[in-house]
Amino acid sequence: NDWQVRSAEALVRWRHPSLGLLYPGEFLALAEQSGLIMGVTDFVMTDAIRQIGHWRQRGLDLSVAVNLSPRMVQDLEFPDRLNRIFREFEATPEQLTLEVTEAASLDDPDLVMDIFTRLRVKGVGLSLDDFGTGMSSLTQLYKMPFNEVKIDGSLIADIATSKAAATVVRAIVELAHNLSLTACAEGVETPAQFEFLDQIGCDALQGDFIAAAMPASEMENFIHVWNGSDHTWL
C-alpha cells in the first residue's frame, strides 16, 4: 500500500507565560465550564483554515482535521461563519474535516442533523471521533451524514496482543467500508499496529509511529521526507 501524507490534525496548545506549554487536558475543561470553549474552537478553526490557505499558496494540497466542540454543533450560524473563513483565506471546504464525538450529537438530533447536513453540502468532511469507546452507537453511522469514522487509540493499542481487539478493529473497518465511510485509526505507535491496519485495508492512520505532534512550519519538510520513503501515512 502506497501510503502518502494527505492530512494533518490540528492540536491545540497554550503557551502560558508562567506555566509553560499546556496541553488540552489541562485547560479545555476549564474553557467548557467558563463558556470560553466557543472562542477557543473558533480560534483553532480559523488558524487551521489559514494554514490550509498558506499551504495551497505553496503548492501543497493538504487537508486538516479539527475537533469540534459540542456547543458549536448546536450553533445554526456555524456553517455560514465557516464559509466566510474559507473565503477569507482562499481555502476550500473539502480540505477541512470536523471531528465530532458521539456525545456531541445526542442532545438535539434534529438540530445537529440540520447543521451536519449543511456542512456536508458545502463539502466539509465530518468524522465520528473516538469510535469504539464509551457508549458507541452504531445508529450514528447511518443516521448522521458522517463520511469518516475514527477508531479510538485504546482499541488500536491492543490489536497486537488481543485477538478480540484485532477482530473488533477489523469489523469496524469493514463496517465503515460497507457504509461508504473511510476508516481512520488513531494512536498508531508500533510497526506491528501499522502493518495490521495496512493489511485489513484501513484508509488512514495517525499516531506517533508516523510522527509526533509538530508545528505547522515543520510539516512541509516532514512530508517531503516521509513521502519519499517506502512507508507512508494518509
Short mmCIF file of C-alpha atoms in Angstrom, two decimals:
data_model
loop_
_atom_site.label_atom_id
_atom_site.label_comp_id
_atom_site.label_asym_id
_atom_site.label_seq_id
_atom_site.Cartn_x
_atom_site.Cartn_y
_atom_site.Cartn_z
CA ASN A 1 0.00 0.00 0.00
CA ASP A 2 1.49 3.32 -1.08
CA TRP A 3 0.77 5.45 2.00
CA GLN A 4 1.10 9.18 1.50
CA VAL A 5 0.72 12.20 3.77
CA ARG A 6 -2.52 13.91 2.79
CA SER A 7 -3.87 15.37 6.00
CA ALA A 8 -2.97 16.59 9.47
CA GLU A 9 -4.91 17.09 12.69
CA ALA A 10 -4.86 20.46 14.42
CA LEU A 11 -3.94 20.03 18.10
CA VAL A 12 -4.41 23.00 20.41
CA ARG A 13 -1.64 24.03 22.82
CA TRP A 14 -1.42 27.02 25.17
CA ARG A 15 1.95 28.68 25.73
CA HIS A 16 1.25 30.11 29.17
CA PRO A 17 3.58 32.95 30.24
CA SER A 18 4.35 31.38 33.63
CA LEU A 19 3.18 27.75 33.43
CA GLY A 20 4.85 26.92 30.12
CA LEU A 21 3.34 24.70 27.44
CA LEU A 22 -0.10 23.42 28.46
CA TYR A 23 -1.89 20.51 26.76
CA PRO A 24 -5.67 20.27 26.13
CA GLY A 25 -6.32 18.11 29.19
CA GLU A 26 -5.01 20.94 31.35
CA PHE A 27 -7.32 23.71 30.15
CA LEU A 28 -10.17 22.57 27.87
CA ALA A 29 -12.41 21.51 30.77
CA LEU A 30 -11.98 24.98 32.26
CA ALA A 31 -12.79 26.54 28.89
CA GLU A 32 -16.00 24.47 28.76
CA GLN A 33 -17.02 25.49 32.29
CA SER A 34 -16.30 29.17 31.74
CA GLY A 35 -18.08 29.37 28.40
CA LEU A 36 -14.85 30.18 26.53
CA ILE A 37 -14.79 26.95 24.54
CA MET A 38 -16.53 28.50 21.53
CA GLY A 39 -13.85 31.16 21.33
CA VAL A 40 -11.11 28.53 21.59
CA THR A 41 -12.75 26.43 18.88
CA ASP A 42 -13.19 29.45 16.61
CA PHE A 43 -9.51 30.34 17.08
CA VAL A 44 -8.30 26.81 16.25
CA MET A 45 -10.67 26.55 13.28
CA THR A 46 -9.63 29.91 11.85
CA ASP A 47 -5.93 29.17 12.30
CA ALA A 48 -6.30 25.74 10.69
CA ILE A 49 -8.06 27.19 7.64
CA ARG A 50 -5.49 29.98 7.40
CA GLN A 51 -2.79 27.29 7.38
CA ILE A 52 -4.62 25.35 4.65
CA GLY A 53 -4.64 28.51 2.52
CA HIS A 54 -0.93 29.09 3.19
CA TRP A 55 -0.07 25.54 2.15
CA ARG A 56 -2.17 25.92 -1.00
CA GLN A 57 -0.21 29.02 -1.97
CA ARG A 58 2.96 26.94 -1.63
CA GLY A 59 1.55 24.22 -3.85
CA LEU A 60 0.79 21.80 -1.02
CA ASP A 61 -2.68 20.25 -1.14
CA LEU A 62 -3.09 19.21 2.47
CA SER A 63 -6.32 18.84 4.42
CA VAL A 64 -6.71 19.46 8.14
CA ALA A 65 -8.94 17.87 10.77
CA VAL A 66 -10.22 19.95 13.70
CA ASN A 67 -12.06 18.74 16.81
CA LEU A 68 -15.45 20.40 17.05
CA SER A 69 -16.79 21.47 20.43
CA PRO A 70 -20.25 20.02 21.21
CA ARG A 71 -21.54 23.56 21.74
CA MET A 72 -20.60 24.51 18.19
CA VAL A 73 -22.68 21.62 16.86
CA GLN A 74 -25.77 23.41 18.16
CA ASP A 75 -24.96 26.80 16.62
CA LEU A 76 -27.06 27.29 13.46
CA GLU A 77 -24.83 30.15 12.33
CA PHE A 78 -21.72 27.97 12.38
CA PRO A 79 -21.81 26.72 8.73
CA ASP A 80 -22.16 30.25 7.33
CA ARG A 81 -19.45 31.60 9.63
CA LEU A 82 -17.18 28.80 8.49
CA ASN A 83 -17.86 29.62 4.86
CA ARG A 84 -16.73 33.21 5.40
CA ILE A 85 -13.44 31.97 6.87
CA PHE A 86 -12.86 29.76 3.81
CA ARG A 87 -13.33 32.75 1.53
CA GLU A 88 -11.04 34.94 3.63
CA PHE A 89 -8.10 32.52 3.41
CA GLU A 90 -8.83 31.13 -0.07
CA ALA A 91 -9.24 27.58 1.20
CA THR A 92 -11.79 25.00 0.07
CA PRO A 93 -14.32 23.26 2.35
CA GLU A 94 -13.15 19.87 1.05
CA GLN A 95 -9.81 20.46 2.78
CA LEU A 96 -11.39 20.60 6.24
CA THR A 97 -12.68 17.69 8.31
CA LEU A 98 -14.55 18.32 11.56
CA GLU A 99 -14.15 15.61 14.19
CA VAL A 100 -17.15 15.19 16.46
CA THR A 101 -17.60 12.85 19.40
CA GLU A 102 -20.78 10.84 19.68
CA ALA A 103 -21.85 12.71 22.82
CA ALA A 104 -21.95 15.92 20.80
CA SER A 105 -24.64 14.62 18.50
CA LEU A 106 -27.08 13.19 21.03
CA ASP A 107 -28.66 16.23 22.72
CA ASP A 108 -30.80 17.60 19.88
CA PRO A 109 -30.55 15.18 16.93
CA ASP A 110 -32.78 17.23 14.60
CA LEU A 111 -30.73 20.40 15.08
CA VAL A 112 -27.45 18.51 14.76
CA MET A 113 -28.68 16.78 11.59
CA ASP A 114 -29.56 20.18 10.10
CA ILE A 115 -26.12 21.61 10.84
CA PHE A 116 -24.23 18.48 9.77
CA THR A 117 -26.16 18.28 6.50
CA ARG A 118 -25.41 21.92 5.68
CA LEU A 119 -21.71 21.32 6.37
CA ARG A 120 -21.60 18.22 4.17
CA VAL A 121 -23.45 20.02 1.35
CA LYS A 122 -20.74 22.69 1.47
CA GLY A 123 -18.10 19.93 1.14
CA VAL A 124 -16.76 19.89 4.71
CA GLY A 125 -15.79 16.41 5.93
CA LEU A 126 -17.42 15.01 9.09
CA SER A 127 -15.66 12.40 11.17
CA LEU A 128 -17.14 10.41 14.06
CA ASP A 129 -14.32 10.57 16.61
CA ASP A 130 -13.28 8.07 19.31
CA PHE A 131 -15.42 5.28 17.88
CA GLY A 132 -15.25 2.04 19.82
CA THR A 133 -15.25 3.53 23.31
CA GLY A 134 -17.90 4.55 25.81
CA MET A 135 -21.47 4.44 24.53
CA SER A 136 -20.63 3.83 20.87
CA SER A 137 -23.82 3.95 18.85
CA LEU A 138 -23.94 2.16 15.52
CA THR A 139 -27.03 4.15 14.56
CA GLN A 140 -24.92 7.32 14.38
CA LEU A 141 -23.00 5.84 11.47
CA TYR A 142 -26.03 5.64 9.20
CA LYS A 143 -28.36 8.31 10.62
CA MET A 144 -25.86 11.17 10.65
CA PRO A 145 -24.04 12.31 7.46
CA PHE A 146 -20.53 11.30 8.55
CA ASN A 147 -18.02 10.36 5.87
CA GLU A 148 -15.34 9.03 8.22
CA VAL A 149 -15.10 7.02 11.42
CA LYS A 150 -12.04 7.30 13.67
CA ILE A 151 -11.16 4.15 15.60
CA ASP A 152 -10.13 5.07 19.14
CA GLY A 153 -6.49 4.62 20.10
CA SER A 154 -7.37 2.43 23.08
CA LEU A 155 -8.55 -0.26 20.64
CA ILE A 156 -5.54 0.16 18.38
CA ALA A 157 -3.20 -0.23 21.37
CA ASP A 158 -4.48 -3.77 21.98
CA ILE A 159 -4.57 -5.22 18.46
CA ALA A 160 -1.10 -6.81 18.68
CA THR A 161 -1.82 -8.59 21.99
CA SER A 162 -5.57 -9.20 21.91
CA LYS A 163 -7.24 -11.29 19.21
CA ALA A 164 -10.58 -9.85 20.32
CA ALA A 165 -9.39 -6.25 19.86
CA ALA A 166 -7.98 -7.11 16.43
CA THR A 167 -11.29 -8.71 15.45
CA VAL A 168 -13.26 -5.63 16.56
CA VAL A 169 -10.96 -3.25 14.67
CA ARG A 170 -11.22 -5.40 11.54
CA ALA A 171 -15.02 -5.40 11.88
CA ILE A 172 -15.17 -1.60 12.30
CA VAL A 173 -13.10 -1.10 9.13
CA GLU A 174 -15.33 -3.50 7.20
CA LEU A 175 -18.48 -1.85 8.58
CA ALA A 176 -17.20 1.60 7.61
CA HIS A 177 -16.48 0.46 4.07
CA ASN A 178 -19.90 -1.18 3.74
CA LEU A 179 -21.44 2.16 4.73
CA SER A 180 -19.23 4.02 2.20
CA LEU A 181 -17.23 5.66 5.01
CA THR A 182 -13.48 5.86 5.34
CA ALA A 183 -11.84 4.40 8.45
CA CYS A 184 -9.02 6.18 10.28
CA ALA A 185 -7.03 4.54 13.08
CA GLU A 186 -5.83 6.78 15.91
CA GLY A 187 -2.85 6.16 18.18
CA VAL A 188 -0.70 4.05 15.83
CA GLU A 189 2.55 3.65 17.74
CA THR A 190 4.28 0.45 16.55
CA PRO A 191 5.27 -1.23 13.27
CA ALA A 192 3.04 -4.22 14.19
CA GLN A 193 -0.01 -1.97 14.50
CA PHE A 194 0.84 -0.20 11.25
CA GLU A 195 1.24 -3.48 9.35
CA PHE A 196 -2.00 -4.96 10.70
CA LEU A 197 -4.00 -1.87 9.77
CA ASP A 198 -2.40 -1.83 6.34
CA GLN A 199 -3.34 -5.48 5.79
CA ILE A 200 -7.00 -5.05 6.75
CA GLY A 201 -7.44 -2.05 4.45
CA CYS A 202 -7.72 0.78 6.96
CA ASP A 203 -7.87 4.00 4.93
CA ALA A 204 -5.94 6.41 7.15
CA LEU A 205 -3.51 6.16 10.05
CA GLN A 206 -2.26 8.63 12.61
CA GLY A 207 -0.07 8.42 15.67
CA ASP A 208 3.47 8.66 16.97
CA PHE A 209 4.70 5.86 14.70
CA ILE A 210 4.11 8.25 11.81
CA ALA A 211 5.05 11.45 13.61
CA ALA A 212 4.72 13.19 16.94
CA ALA A 213 2.87 16.50 17.06
CA MET A 214 4.85 19.25 15.35
CA PRO A 215 4.47 22.93 14.46
CA ALA A 216 2.84 23.62 11.08
CA SER A 217 6.12 25.14 9.91
CA GLU A 218 7.78 21.71 10.07
CA MET A 219 5.11 19.88 8.08
CA GLU A 220 6.46 20.59 4.61
CA ASN A 221 9.86 19.07 5.36
CA PHE A 222 8.26 16.10 7.11
CA ILE A 223 6.01 15.41 4.11
CA HIS A 224 8.96 15.62 1.72
CA VAL A 225 10.94 13.08 3.77
CA TRP A 226 8.02 10.72 4.51
CA ASN A 227 6.54 10.68 1.01
CA GLY A 228 9.97 9.98 -0.41
CA SER A 229 10.36 6.79 1.67
CA ASP A 230 8.82 3.34 1.28
CA HIS A 231 6.32 3.63 4.15
CA THR A 232 3.83 6.45 4.42
CA TRP A 233 0.69 7.80 6.08
CA LEU A 234 -2.59 9.05 4.67
#
